[in-house]
CSV table of N, CA, C and O in Angstrom, one decimal:
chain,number,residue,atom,x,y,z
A,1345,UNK,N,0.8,-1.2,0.0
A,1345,UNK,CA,0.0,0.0,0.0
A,1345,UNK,C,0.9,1.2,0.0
A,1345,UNK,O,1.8,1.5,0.8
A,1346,UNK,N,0.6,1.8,-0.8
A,1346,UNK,CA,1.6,3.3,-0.9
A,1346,UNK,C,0.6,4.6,-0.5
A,1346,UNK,O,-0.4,4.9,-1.2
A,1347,UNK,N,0.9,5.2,0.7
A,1347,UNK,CA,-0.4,6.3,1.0
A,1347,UNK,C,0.2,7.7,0.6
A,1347,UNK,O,1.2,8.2,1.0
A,1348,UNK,N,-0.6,8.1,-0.2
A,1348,UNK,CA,-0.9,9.6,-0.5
A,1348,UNK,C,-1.0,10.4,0.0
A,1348,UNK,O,-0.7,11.5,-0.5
A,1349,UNK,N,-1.5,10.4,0.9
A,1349,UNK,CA,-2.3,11.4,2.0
A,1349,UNK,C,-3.1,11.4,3.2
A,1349,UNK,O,-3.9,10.6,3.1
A,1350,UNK,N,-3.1,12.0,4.2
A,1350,UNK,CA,-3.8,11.6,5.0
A,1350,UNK,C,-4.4,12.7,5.7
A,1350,UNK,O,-3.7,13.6,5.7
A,1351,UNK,N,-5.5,12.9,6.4
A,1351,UNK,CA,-6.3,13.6,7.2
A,1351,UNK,C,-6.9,12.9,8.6
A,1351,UNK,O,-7.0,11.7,8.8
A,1352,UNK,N,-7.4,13.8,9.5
A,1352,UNK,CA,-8.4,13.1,10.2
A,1352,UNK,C,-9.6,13.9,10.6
A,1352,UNK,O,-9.7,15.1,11.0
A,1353,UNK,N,-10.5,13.0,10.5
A,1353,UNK,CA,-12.0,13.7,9.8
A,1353,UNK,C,-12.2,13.6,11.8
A,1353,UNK,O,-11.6,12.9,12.5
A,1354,UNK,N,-13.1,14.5,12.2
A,1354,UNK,CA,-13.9,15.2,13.2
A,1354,UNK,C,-15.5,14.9,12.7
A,1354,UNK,O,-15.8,15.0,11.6
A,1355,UNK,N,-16.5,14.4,13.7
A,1355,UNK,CA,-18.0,15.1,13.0
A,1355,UNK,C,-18.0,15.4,14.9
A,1355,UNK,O,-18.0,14.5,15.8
A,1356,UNK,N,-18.1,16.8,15.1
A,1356,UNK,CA,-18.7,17.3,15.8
A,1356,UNK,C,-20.1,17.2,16.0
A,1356,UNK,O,-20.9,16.9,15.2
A,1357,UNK,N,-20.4,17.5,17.5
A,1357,UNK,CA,-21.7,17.9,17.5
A,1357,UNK,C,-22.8,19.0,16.9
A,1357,UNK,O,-24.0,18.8,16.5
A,1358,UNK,N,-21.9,20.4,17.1
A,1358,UNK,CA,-22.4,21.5,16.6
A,1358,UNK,C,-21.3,21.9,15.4
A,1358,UNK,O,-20.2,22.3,15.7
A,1359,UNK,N,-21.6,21.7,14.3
A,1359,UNK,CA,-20.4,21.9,13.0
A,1359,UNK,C,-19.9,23.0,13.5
A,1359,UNK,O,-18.9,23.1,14.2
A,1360,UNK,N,-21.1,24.4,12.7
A,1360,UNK,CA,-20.9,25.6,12.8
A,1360,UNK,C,-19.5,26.1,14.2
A,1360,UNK,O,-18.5,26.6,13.9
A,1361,UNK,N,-19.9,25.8,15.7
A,1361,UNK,CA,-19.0,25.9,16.8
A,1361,UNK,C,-17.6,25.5,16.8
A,1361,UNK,O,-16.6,26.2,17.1
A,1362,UNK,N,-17.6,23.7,16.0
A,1362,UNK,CA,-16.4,23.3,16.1
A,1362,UNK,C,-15.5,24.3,14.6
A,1362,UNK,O,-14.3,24.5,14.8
A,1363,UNK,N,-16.0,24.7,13.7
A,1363,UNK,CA,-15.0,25.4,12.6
A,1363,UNK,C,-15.1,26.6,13.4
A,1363,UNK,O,-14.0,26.9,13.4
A,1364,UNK,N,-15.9,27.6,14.0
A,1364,UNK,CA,-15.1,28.7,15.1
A,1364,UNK,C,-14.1,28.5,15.8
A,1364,UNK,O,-13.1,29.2,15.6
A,1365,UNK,N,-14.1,27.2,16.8
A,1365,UNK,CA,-13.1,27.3,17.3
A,1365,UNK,C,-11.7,26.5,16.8
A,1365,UNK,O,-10.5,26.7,17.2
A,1366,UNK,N,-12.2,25.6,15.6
A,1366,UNK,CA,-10.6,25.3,14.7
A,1366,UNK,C,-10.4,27.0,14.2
A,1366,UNK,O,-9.8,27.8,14.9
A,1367,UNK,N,-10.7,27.3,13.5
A,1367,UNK,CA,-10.5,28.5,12.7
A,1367,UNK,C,-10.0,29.9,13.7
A,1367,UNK,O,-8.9,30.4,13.5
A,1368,UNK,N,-11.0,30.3,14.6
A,1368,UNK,CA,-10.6,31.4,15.1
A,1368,UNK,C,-10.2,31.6,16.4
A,1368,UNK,O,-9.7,32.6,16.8
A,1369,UNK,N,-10.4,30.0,17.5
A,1369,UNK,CA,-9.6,29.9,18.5
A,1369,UNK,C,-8.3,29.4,18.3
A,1369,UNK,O,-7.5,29.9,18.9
A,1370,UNK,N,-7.9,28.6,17.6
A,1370,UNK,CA,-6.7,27.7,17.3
A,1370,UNK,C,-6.3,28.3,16.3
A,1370,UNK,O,-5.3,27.8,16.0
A,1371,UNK,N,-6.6,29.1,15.6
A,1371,UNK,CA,-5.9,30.2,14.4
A,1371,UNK,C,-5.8,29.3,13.2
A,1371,UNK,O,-5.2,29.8,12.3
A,1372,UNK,N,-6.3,27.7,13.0
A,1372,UNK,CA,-6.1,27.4,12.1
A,1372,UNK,C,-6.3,27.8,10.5
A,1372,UNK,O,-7.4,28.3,10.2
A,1373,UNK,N,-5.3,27.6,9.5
A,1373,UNK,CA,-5.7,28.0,8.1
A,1373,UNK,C,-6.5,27.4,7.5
A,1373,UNK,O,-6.6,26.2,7.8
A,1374,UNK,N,-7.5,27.8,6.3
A,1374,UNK,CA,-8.2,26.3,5.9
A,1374,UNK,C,-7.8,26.5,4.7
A,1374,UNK,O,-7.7,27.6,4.1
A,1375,UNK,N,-7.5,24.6,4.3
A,1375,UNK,CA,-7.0,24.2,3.2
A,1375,UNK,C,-7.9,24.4,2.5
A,1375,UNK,O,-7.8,25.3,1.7
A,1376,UNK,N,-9.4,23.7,2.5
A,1376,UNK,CA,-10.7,23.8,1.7
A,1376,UNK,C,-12.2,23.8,2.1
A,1376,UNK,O,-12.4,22.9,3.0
A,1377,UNK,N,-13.0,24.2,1.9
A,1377,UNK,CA,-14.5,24.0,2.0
A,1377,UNK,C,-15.5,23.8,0.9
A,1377,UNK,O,-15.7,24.4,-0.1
A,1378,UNK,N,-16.1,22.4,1.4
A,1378,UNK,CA,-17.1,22.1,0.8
A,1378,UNK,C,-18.9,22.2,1.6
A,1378,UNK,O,-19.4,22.8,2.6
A,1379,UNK,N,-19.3,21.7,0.8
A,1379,UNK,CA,-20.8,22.1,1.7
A,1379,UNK,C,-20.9,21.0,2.6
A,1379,UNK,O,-20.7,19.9,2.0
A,1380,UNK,N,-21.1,21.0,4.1
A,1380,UNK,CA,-21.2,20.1,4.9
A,1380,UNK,C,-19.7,20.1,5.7
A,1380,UNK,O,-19.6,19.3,6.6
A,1381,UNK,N,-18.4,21.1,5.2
A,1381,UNK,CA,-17.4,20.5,5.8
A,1381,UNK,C,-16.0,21.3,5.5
A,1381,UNK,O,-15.7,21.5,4.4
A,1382,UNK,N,-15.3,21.5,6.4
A,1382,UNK,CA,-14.0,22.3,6.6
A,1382,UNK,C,-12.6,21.3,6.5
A,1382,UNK,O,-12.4,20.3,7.3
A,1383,UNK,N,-11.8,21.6,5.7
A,1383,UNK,CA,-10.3,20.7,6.2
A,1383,UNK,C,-9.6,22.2,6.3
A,1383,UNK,O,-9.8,23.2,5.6
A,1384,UNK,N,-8.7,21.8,7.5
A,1384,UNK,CA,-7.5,22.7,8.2
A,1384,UNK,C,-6.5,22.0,7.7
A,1384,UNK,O,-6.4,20.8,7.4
A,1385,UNK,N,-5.3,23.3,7.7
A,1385,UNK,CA,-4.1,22.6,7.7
A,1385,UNK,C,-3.9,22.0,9.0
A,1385,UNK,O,-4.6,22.4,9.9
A,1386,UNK,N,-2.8,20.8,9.3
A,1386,UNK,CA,-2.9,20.8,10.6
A,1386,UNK,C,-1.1,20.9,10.7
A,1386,UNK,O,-0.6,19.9,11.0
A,1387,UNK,N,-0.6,21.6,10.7
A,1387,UNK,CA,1.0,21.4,10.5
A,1387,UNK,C,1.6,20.5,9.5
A,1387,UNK,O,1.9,21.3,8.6
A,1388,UNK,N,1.8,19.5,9.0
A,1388,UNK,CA,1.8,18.4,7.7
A,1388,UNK,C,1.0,17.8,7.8
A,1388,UNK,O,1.0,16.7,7.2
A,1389,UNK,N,0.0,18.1,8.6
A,1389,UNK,CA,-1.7,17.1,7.9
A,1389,UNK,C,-2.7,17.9,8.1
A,1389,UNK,O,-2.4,19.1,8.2
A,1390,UNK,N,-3.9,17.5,8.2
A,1390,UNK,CA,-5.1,18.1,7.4
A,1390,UNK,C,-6.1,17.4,8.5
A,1390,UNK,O,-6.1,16.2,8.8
A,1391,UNK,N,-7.0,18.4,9.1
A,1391,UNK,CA,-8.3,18.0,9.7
A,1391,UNK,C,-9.2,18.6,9.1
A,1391,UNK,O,-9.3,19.8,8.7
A,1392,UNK,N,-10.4,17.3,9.0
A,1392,UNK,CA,-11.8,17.6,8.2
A,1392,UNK,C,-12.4,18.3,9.6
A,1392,UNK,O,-11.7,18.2,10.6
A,1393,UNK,N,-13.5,18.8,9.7
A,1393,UNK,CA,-14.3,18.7,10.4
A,1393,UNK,C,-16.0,18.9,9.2
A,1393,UNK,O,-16.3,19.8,8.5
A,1394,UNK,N,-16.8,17.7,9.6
A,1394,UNK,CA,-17.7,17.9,8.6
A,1394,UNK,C,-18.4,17.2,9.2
A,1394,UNK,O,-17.9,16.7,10.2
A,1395,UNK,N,-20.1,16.8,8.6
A,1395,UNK,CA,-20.8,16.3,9.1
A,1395,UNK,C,-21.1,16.5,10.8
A,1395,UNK,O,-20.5,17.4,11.4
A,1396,UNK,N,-22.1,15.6,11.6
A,1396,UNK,CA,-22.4,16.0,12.6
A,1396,UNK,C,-21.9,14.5,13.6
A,1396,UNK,O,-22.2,13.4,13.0
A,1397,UNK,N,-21.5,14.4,14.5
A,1397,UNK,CA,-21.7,13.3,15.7
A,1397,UNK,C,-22.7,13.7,16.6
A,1397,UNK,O,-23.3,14.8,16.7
A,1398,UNK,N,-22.9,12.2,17.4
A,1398,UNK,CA,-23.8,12.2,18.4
A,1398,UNK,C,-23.1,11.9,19.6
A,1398,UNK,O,-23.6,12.2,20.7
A,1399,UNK,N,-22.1,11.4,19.5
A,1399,UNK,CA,-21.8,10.3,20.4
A,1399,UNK,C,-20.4,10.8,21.4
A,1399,UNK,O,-20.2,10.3,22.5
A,1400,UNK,N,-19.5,11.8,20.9
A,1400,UNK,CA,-18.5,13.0,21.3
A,1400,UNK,C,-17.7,11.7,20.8
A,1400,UNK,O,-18.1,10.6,20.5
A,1401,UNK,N,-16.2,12.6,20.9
A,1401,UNK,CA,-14.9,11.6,21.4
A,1401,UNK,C,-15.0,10.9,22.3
A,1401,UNK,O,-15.7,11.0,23.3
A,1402,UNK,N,-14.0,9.9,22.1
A,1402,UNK,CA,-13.6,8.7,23.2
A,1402,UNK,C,-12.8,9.3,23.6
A,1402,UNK,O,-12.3,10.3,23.1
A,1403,UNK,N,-12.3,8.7,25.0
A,1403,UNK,CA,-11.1,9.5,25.8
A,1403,UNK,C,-9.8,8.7,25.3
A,1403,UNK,O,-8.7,8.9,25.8
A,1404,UNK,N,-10.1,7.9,24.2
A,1404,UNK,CA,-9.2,6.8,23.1
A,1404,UNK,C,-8.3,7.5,22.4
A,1404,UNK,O,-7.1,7.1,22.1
A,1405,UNK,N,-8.9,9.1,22.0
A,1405,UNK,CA,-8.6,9.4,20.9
A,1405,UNK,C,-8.3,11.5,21.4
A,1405,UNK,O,-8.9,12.4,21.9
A,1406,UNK,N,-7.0,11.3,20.8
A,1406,UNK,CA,-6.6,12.3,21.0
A,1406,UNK,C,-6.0,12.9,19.7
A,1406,UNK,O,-5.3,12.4,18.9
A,1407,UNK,N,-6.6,14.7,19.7
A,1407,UNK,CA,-5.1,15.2,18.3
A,1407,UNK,C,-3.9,15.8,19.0
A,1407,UNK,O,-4.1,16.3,20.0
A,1408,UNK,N,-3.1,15.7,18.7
A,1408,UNK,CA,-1.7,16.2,19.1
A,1408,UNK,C,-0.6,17.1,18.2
A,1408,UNK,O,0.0,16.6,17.3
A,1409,UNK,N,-0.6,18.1,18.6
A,1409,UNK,CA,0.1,19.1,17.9
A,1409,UNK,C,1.1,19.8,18.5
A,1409,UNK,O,1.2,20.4,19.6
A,1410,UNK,N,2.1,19.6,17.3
A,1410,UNK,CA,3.2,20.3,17.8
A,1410,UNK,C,3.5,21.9,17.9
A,1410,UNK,O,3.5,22.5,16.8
A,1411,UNK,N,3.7,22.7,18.9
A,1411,UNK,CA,3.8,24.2,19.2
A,1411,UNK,C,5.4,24.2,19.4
A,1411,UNK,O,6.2,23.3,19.7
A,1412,UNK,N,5.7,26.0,19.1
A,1412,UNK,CA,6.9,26.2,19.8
A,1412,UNK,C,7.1,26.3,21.2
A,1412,UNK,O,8.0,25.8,21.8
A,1413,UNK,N,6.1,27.0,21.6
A,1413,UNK,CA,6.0,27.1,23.5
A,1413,UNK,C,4.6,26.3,24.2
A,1413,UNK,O,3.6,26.9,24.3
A,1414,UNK,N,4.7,24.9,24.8
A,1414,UNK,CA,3.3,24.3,25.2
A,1414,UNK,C,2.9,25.5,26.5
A,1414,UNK,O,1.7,25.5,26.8
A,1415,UNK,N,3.4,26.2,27.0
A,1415,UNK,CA,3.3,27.0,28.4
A,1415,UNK,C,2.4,28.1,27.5
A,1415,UNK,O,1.2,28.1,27.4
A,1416,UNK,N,3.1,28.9,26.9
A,1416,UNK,CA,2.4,30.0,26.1
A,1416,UNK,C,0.8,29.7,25.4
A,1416,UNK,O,-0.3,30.3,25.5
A,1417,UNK,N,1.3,28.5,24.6
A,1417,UNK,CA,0.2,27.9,23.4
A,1417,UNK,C,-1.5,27.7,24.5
A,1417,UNK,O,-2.7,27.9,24.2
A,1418,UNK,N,-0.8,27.3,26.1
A,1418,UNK,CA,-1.9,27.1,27.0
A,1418,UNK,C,-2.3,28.6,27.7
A,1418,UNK,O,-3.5,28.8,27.8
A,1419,UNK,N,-1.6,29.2,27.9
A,1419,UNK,CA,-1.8,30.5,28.6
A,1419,UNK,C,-2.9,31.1,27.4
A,1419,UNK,O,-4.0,31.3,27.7
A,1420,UNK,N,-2.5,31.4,26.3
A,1420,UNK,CA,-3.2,32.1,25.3
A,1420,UNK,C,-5.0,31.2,25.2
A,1420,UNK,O,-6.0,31.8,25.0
A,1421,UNK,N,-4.8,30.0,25.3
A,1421,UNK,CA,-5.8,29.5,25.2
A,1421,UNK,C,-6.8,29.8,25.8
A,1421,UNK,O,-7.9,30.2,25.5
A,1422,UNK,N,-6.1,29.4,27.2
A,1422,UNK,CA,-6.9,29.8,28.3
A,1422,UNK,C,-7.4,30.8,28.2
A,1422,UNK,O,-8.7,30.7,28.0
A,1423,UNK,N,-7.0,32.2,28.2
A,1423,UNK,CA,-7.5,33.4,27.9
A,1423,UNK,C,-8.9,33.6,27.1
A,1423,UNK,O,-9.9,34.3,27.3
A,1424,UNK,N,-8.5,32.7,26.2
A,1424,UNK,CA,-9.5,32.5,24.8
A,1424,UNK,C,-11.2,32.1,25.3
A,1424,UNK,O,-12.2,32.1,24.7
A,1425,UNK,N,-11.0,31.6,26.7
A,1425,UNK,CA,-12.0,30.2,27.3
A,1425,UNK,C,-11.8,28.7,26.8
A,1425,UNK,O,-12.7,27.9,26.7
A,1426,UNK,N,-10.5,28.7,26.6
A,1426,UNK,CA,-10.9,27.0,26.2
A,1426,UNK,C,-10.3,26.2,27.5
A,1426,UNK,O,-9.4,26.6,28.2
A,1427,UNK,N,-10.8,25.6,27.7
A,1427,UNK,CA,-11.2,24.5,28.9
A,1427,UNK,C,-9.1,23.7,28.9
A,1427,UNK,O,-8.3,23.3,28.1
A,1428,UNK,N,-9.2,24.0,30.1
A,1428,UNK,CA,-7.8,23.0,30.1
A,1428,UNK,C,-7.7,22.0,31.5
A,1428,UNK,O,-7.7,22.1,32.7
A,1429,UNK,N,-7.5,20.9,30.1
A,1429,UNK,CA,-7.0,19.7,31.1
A,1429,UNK,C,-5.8,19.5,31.8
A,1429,UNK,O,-5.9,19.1,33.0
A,1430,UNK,N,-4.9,19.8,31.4
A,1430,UNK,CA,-3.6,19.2,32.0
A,1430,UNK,C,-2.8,20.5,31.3
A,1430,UNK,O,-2.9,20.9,30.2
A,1431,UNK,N,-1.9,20.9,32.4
A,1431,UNK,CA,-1.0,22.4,32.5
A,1431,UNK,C,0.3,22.1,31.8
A,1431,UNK,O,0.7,21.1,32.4
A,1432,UNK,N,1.0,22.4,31.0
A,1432,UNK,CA,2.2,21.6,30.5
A,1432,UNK,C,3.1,21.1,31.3
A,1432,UNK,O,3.2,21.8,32.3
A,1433,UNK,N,3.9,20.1,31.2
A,1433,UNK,CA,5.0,20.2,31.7
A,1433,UNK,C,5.7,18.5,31.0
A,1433,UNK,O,5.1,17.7,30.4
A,1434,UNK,N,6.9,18.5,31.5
A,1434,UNK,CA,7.8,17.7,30.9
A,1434,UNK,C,7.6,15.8,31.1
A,1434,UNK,O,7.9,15.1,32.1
A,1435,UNK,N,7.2,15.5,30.0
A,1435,UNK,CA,7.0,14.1,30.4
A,1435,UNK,C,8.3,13.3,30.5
A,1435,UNK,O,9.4,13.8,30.5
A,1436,UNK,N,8.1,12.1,30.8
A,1436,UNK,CA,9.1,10.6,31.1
A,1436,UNK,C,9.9,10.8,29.8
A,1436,UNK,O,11.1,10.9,29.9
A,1437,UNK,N,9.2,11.0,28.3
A,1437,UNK,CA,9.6,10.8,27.3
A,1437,UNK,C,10.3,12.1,27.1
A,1437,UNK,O,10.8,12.0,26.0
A,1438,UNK,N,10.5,12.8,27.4
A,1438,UNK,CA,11.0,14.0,28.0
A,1438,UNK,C,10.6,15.2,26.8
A,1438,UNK,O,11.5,16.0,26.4
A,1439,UNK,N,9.3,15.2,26.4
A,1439,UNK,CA,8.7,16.4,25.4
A,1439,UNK,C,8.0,16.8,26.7
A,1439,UNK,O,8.2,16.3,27.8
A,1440,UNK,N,7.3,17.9,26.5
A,1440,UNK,CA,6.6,19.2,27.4
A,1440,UNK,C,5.5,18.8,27.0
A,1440,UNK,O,5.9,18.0,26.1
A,1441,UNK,N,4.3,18.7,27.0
A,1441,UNK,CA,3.0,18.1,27.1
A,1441,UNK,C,1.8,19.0,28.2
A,1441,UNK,O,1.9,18.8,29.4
A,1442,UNK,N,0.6,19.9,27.6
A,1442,UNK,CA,0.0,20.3,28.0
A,1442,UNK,C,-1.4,20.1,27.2
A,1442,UNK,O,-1.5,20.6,26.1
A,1443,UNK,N,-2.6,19.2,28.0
A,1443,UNK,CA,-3.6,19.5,27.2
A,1443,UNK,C,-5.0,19.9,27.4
A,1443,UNK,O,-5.6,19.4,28.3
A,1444,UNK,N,-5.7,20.7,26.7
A,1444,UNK,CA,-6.8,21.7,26.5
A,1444,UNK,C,-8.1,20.9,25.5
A,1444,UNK,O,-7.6,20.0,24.7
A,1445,UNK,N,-9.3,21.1,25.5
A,1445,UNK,CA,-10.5,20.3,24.9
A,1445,UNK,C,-10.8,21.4,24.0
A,1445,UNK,O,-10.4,22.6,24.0
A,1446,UNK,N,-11.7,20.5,23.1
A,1446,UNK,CA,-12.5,21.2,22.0
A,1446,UNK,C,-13.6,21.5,22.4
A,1446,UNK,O,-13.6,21.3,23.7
A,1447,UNK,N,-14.7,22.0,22.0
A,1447,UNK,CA,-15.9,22.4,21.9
A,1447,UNK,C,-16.8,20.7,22.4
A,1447,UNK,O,-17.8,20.8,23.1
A,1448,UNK,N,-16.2,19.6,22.1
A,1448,UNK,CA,-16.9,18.4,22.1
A,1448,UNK,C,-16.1,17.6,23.2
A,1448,UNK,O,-16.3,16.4,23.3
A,1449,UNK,N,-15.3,18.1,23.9
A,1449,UNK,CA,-14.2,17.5,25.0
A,1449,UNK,C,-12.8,17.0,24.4
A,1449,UNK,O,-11.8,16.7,25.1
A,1450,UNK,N,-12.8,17.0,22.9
A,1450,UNK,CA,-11.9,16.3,21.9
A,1450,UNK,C,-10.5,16.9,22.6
A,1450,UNK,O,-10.2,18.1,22.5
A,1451,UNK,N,-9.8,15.8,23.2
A,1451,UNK,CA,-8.7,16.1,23.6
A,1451,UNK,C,-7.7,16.7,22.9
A,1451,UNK,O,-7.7,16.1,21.8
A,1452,UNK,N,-7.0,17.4,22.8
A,1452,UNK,CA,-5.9,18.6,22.2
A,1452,UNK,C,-5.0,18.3,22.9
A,1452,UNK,O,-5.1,18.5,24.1
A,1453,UNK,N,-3.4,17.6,22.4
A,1453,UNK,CA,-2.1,17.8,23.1
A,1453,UNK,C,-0.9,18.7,22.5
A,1453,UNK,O,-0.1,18.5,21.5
A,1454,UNK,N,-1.2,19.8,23.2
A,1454,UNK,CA,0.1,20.6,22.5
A,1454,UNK,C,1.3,20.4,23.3
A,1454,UNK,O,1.5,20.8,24.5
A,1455,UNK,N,1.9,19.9,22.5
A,1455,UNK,CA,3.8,19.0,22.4
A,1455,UNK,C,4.9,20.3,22.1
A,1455,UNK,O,5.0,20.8,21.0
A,1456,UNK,N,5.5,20.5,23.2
A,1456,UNK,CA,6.8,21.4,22.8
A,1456,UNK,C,8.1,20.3,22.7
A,1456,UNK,O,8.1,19.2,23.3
A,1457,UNK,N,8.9,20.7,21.9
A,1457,UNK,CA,10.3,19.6,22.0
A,1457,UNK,C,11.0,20.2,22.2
A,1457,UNK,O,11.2,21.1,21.3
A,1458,UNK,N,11.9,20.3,23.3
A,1458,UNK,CA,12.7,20.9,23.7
A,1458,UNK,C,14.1,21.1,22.9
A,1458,UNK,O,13.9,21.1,21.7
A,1459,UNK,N,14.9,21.3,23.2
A,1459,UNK,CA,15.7,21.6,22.4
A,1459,UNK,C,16.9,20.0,22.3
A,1459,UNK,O,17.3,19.2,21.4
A,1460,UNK,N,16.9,20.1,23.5
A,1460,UNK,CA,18.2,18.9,23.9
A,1460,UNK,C,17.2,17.5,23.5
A,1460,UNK,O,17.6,16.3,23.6
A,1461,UNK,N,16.2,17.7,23.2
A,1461,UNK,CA,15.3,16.1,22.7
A,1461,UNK,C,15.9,15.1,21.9
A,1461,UNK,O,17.0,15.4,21.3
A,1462,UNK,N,15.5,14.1,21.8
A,1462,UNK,CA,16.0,13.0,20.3
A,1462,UNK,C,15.6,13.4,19.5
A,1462,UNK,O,16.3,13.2,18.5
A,1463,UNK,N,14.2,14.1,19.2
A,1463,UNK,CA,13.3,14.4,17.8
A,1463,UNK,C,14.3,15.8,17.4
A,1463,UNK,O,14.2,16.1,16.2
A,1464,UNK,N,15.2,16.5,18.2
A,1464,UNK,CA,15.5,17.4,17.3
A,1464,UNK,C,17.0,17.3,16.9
A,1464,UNK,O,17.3,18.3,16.2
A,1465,UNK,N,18.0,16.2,17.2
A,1465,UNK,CA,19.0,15.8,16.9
A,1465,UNK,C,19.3,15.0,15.4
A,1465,UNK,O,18.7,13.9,15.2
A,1466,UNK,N,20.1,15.5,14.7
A,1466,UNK,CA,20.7,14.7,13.2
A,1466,UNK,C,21.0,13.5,13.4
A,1466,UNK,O,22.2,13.5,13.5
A,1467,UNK,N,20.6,12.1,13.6
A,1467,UNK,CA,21.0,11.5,13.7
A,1467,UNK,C,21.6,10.1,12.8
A,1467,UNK,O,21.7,9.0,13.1
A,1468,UNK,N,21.8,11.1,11.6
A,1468,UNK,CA,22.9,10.8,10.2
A,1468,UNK,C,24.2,10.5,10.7
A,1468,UNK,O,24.6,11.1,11.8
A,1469,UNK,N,24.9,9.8,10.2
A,1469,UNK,CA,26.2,9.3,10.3
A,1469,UNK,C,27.0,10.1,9.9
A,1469,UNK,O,27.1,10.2,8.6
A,1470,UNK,N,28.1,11.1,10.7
A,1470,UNK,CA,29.0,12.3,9.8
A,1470,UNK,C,30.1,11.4,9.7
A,1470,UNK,O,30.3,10.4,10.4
A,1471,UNK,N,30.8,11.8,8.5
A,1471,UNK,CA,32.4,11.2,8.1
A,1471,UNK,C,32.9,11.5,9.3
A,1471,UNK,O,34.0,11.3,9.5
């Protein structure tokens, strides 16, 4: 299987609410709209939000997004009124980890990497 692309679709409860707050709480850009439905960029991928749910998120399922500052990205939020779960700080795995809900409780992890991390080191073979 060779994959082209990928997204992950949302159906909110209240459409109209959840593309407010992707769009103008989360500042997301949008890649396109069709009738029934929004895709965001989401940093190298793409969230739909379209159609309607009934049933909310599982506490299974989380999005996770990478920021430059998780402390800031939460402070600003907050401000905003978005609901926060958990205050950042430095996990086992040793990224920074703070997370805040959507309009439908849809878990949000914004991920800082620090600088001294494994994710931000070359780890190519130099002559």
């Amino acid at each position: 299987m060779e994959v082209l692309n990928s997204r992950m679709i949302l159906r909110p409860g209240d459409h109209d609410r959840s593309v407010r707050f992707y769009r103008d709480t989360l500042g997301l850009a949008i890649h396109r709209e069709f009738p029934g439905g929004t895709v965001f960029f989401l940093g190298q991928g793409l969230l739909e939000v379209s159609g309607s749910g009934s049933s909310g998120p599982s506490e299974d399922q989380m999005l996770w997004l990478q920021v430059r500052d998780a402390a800031e990205s939460v402070r600003e939020l907050r401000e905003l009124g978005v609901e926060v779960l958990a205050e950042p700080e430095r996990q086992p795995w040793g990224l920074i980890e703070g997370t805040v809900a959507d309009p439908d409780g849809m878990r949000i992890v914004l991920v800082e990497v620090p600088p001294e991390h494994p994710l931000r080191s070359d780890v190519r073979q130099h002559p």
